[in-house]
mmCIF file of C-alpha atoms in Angstrom:
data_model
loop_
_atom_site.group_PDB
_atom_site.id
_atom_site.type_symbol
_atom_site.label_atom_id
_atom_site.label_comp_id
_atom_site.label_asym_id
_atom_site.label_seq_id
_atom_site.Cartn_x
_atom_site.Cartn_y
_atom_site.Cartn_z
ATOM 1 C CA UNK P 38 7.818 39.461 -11.398
ATOM 2 C CA UNK P 39 9.107 40.736 -8.041
ATOM 3 C CA UNK P 40 11.614 43.543 -7.807
ATOM 4 C CA UNK P 41 15.073 42.999 -6.293
ATOM 5 C CA UNK P 42 14.011 44.902 -3.184
ATOM 6 C CA UNK P 43 10.931 42.690 -2.732
ATOM 7 C CA UNK P 44 13.090 39.557 -3.059
ATOM 8 C CA UNK P 45 15.525 40.913 -0.451
ATOM 9 C CA UNK P 46 12.660 41.616 1.951
ATOM 10 C CA UNK P 47 10.614 38.448 1.447
ATOM 11 C CA UNK P 48 12.722 35.953 -0.516
ATOM 12 C CA UNK P 49 11.336 33.045 -2.476
ATOM 13 C CA UNK P 50 9.109 30.495 -0.801
ATOM 14 C CA UNK P 51 10.019 26.836 -1.276
ATOM 15 C CA UNK P 52 7.325 24.581 -2.662
ATOM 16 C CA UNK P 53 5.848 22.299 0.014
ATOM 17 C CA UNK P 54 6.095 18.631 -0.922
ATOM 18 C CA UNK P 55 3.255 16.333 0.091
ATOM 19 C CA UNK P 56 4.235 13.219 2.016
ATOM 20 C CA UNK P 57 3.013 10.063 0.291
ATOM 21 C CA UNK P 58 3.721 7.917 3.346
ATOM 22 C CA UNK P 59 1.753 9.833 5.982
ATOM 23 C CA UNK P 60 -0.026 6.718 7.213
ATOM 24 C CA UNK P 61 3.138 4.649 7.731
ATOM 25 C CA UNK P 62 4.772 7.045 10.239
ATOM 26 C CA UNK P 63 8.124 6.342 8.496
ATOM 27 C CA UNK P 64 7.925 2.657 9.505
ATOM 28 C CA UNK P 65 8.724 -0.190 7.069
ATOM 29 C CA UNK P 66 5.591 -2.130 8.106
ATOM 30 C CA UNK P 67 2.469 -1.384 10.096
ATOM 31 C CA UNK P 68 -0.118 -3.670 11.648
ATOM 32 C CA UNK P 69 -3.773 -3.094 10.969
ATOM 33 C CA UNK P 70 -7.293 -4.508 11.041
ATOM 34 C CA UNK P 71 -9.398 -5.096 7.918
ATOM 35 C CA UNK P 72 -12.506 -2.971 7.716
ATOM 36 C CA UNK P 73 -13.699 -4.045 4.268
ATOM 37 C CA UNK P 74 -12.466 -6.394 1.527
ATOM 38 C CA UNK P 75 -13.529 -5.645 -2.031
ATOM 39 C CA UNK P 76 -12.462 -5.584 -5.662
ATOM 40 C CA UNK P 77 -11.725 -2.640 -7.879
ATOM 41 C CA UNK P 78 -11.090 -2.296 -11.611
ATOM 42 C CA UNK P 79 -7.873 -0.610 -12.810
ATOM 43 C CA UNK P 80 -7.565 2.525 -14.916
ATOM 44 C CA UNK P 81 -7.789 2.435 -18.698
ATOM 45 C CA UNK P 82 -6.513 0.593 -20.793
ATOM 46 C CA UNK P 83 -6.130 -2.283 -18.313
ATOM 47 C CA UNK P 84 -8.851 -4.613 -17.159
ATOM 48 C CA UNK P 85 -9.003 -6.889 -14.115
ATOM 49 C CA UNK P 86 -10.675 -7.348 -10.745
ATOM 50 C CA UNK P 87 -7.978 -6.272 -8.286
ATOM 51 C CA UNK P 88 -8.485 -7.331 -4.688
ATOM 52 C CA UNK P 89 -8.109 -4.509 -2.176
ATOM 53 C CA UNK P 90 -8.897 -4.046 1.481
ATOM 54 C CA UNK P 91 -9.597 -1.022 3.617
ATOM 55 C CA UNK P 92 -7.308 -1.313 6.640
ATOM 56 C CA UNK P 93 -7.261 0.667 9.888
ATOM 57 C CA UNK P 94 -3.633 0.864 10.985
ATOM 58 C CA UNK P 95 -2.437 0.822 14.580
ATOM 59 C CA UNK P 96 -1.988 4.611 14.398
ATOM 60 C CA UNK P 97 -5.707 5.065 13.512
ATOM 61 C CA UNK P 98 -5.089 5.879 9.817
ATOM 62 C CA UNK P 99 -7.465 4.273 7.289
ATOM 63 C CA UNK P 100 -5.797 3.187 4.044
ATOM 64 C CA UNK P 101 -6.486 0.983 1.042
ATOM 65 C CA UNK P 102 -4.055 -1.926 0.665
ATOM 66 C CA UNK P 103 -3.625 -4.250 -2.308
ATOM 67 C CA UNK P 104 -3.810 -8.015 -1.716
ATOM 68 C CA UNK P 105 -1.164 -9.584 -3.989
ATOM 69 C CA UNK P 106 -1.292 -13.037 -5.556
ATOM 70 C CA UNK P 107 -4.036 -15.417 -6.590
ATOM 71 C CA UNK P 108 -6.761 -15.999 -4.018
ATOM 72 C CA UNK P 109 -6.871 -14.905 -0.379
ATOM 73 C CA UNK P 110 -8.591 -15.755 2.897
ATOM 74 C CA UNK P 111 -9.104 -12.171 4.045
ATOM 75 C CA UNK P 112 -12.266 -10.958 5.664
ATOM 76 C CA UNK P 113 -13.447 -8.249 8.035
ATOM 77 C CA UNK P 114 -11.633 -8.004 11.403
ATOM 78 C CA UNK P 115 -8.611 -10.009 10.223
ATOM 79 C CA UNK P 116 -5.276 -8.666 11.495
ATOM 80 C CA UNK P 117 -2.722 -7.976 8.770
ATOM 81 C CA UNK P 118 0.721 -6.476 8.201
ATOM 82 C CA UNK P 119 0.972 -3.694 5.613
ATOM 83 C CA UNK P 120 4.042 -2.534 3.698
ATOM 84 C CA UNK P 121 4.534 0.335 1.282
ATOM 85 C CA UNK P 122 4.387 0.187 -2.490
ATOM 86 C CA UNK P 123 1.734 1.748 -4.646
ATOM 87 C CA UNK P 124 -0.348 0.119 -7.362
ATOM 88 C CA UNK P 125 -0.047 2.258 -10.461
ATOM 89 C CA UNK P 126 -3.382 1.185 -11.961
ATOM 90 C CA UNK P 127 -5.448 1.712 -8.801
ATOM 91 C CA UNK P 128 -5.796 5.362 -7.731
ATOM 92 C CA UNK P 129 -5.547 5.819 -3.972
ATOM 93 C CA UNK P 130 -3.954 2.413 -3.295
ATOM 94 C CA UNK P 131 -0.484 3.141 -1.928
ATOM 95 C CA UNK P 132 0.336 0.022 0.058
ATOM 96 C CA UNK P 133 0.459 -3.775 -0.088
ATOM 97 C CA UNK P 134 -0.414 -6.445 2.433
ATOM 98 C CA UNK P 135 2.255 -8.988 3.373
ATOM 99 C CA UNK P 136 1.345 -12.615 2.646
ATOM 100 C CA UNK P 137 2.041 -15.360 5.168
ATOM 101 C CA UNK P 138 2.039 -13.027 8.207
ATOM 102 C CA UNK P 139 -0.733 -12.683 10.858
ATOM 103 C CA UNK P 140 -4.154 -13.700 9.459
ATOM 104 C CA UNK P 141 -3.364 -13.483 5.711
ATOM 105 C CA UNK P 142 -2.309 -16.928 4.492
ATOM 106 C CA UNK P 143 0.633 -17.607 2.205
ATOM 107 C CA UNK P 144 0.130 -18.864 -1.335
ATOM 108 C CA UNK P 145 0.502 -22.663 -1.437
ATOM 109 C CA UNK P 146 2.418 -24.406 -4.245
ATOM 110 C CA UNK P 147 4.083 -21.258 -5.501
ATOM 111 C CA UNK P 148 7.434 -21.899 -7.199
ATOM 112 C CA UNK P 149 8.618 -18.487 -8.409
ATOM 113 C CA UNK P 150 8.910 -15.225 -6.454
ATOM 114 C CA UNK P 151 8.189 -17.151 -3.266
ATOM 115 C CA UNK P 152 9.545 -14.542 -0.843
ATOM 116 C CA UNK P 153 6.897 -12.030 -1.921
ATOM 117 C CA UNK P 154 4.064 -14.440 -1.170
ATOM 118 C CA UNK P 155 5.308 -16.300 1.924
ATOM 119 C CA UNK P 156 5.586 -19.634 0.121
ATOM 120 C CA UNK P 157 7.999 -22.312 1.332
ATOM 121 C CA UNK P 158 10.436 -24.071 -0.912
ATOM 122 C CA UNK P 159 8.995 -27.132 -2.647
ATOM 123 C CA UNK P 160 10.892 -30.231 -1.531
ATOM 124 C CA UNK P 161 11.785 -32.270 -4.603
ATOM 125 C CA UNK P 162 12.189 -36.051 -4.249
#
């Protein structure tokens, strides 16, 4: 415990907060190039094969990005757009890829939550 005199001389140091969005440079989206596409299993107690990709952003940061939705056409060297948003079950994955933009195709025949997956409205006859 510091004395009053020590506090007057030095004061208290504020705790430094780590920035979770270092790679994004405070931008809502960033463009990047896929380096590797793979799957990863989530933490306990969940079980799945989550699709992730290692992406090199335009500012030279390498990040892991989650590929949402069922199925994808991603491969190495494809150009993608990345947004924020972590995946709680996958440690180290702090961003998502945007479907239907650049080289990542939208999900066809999707009826619900279409805006998240770049799907167009189904025309009913």
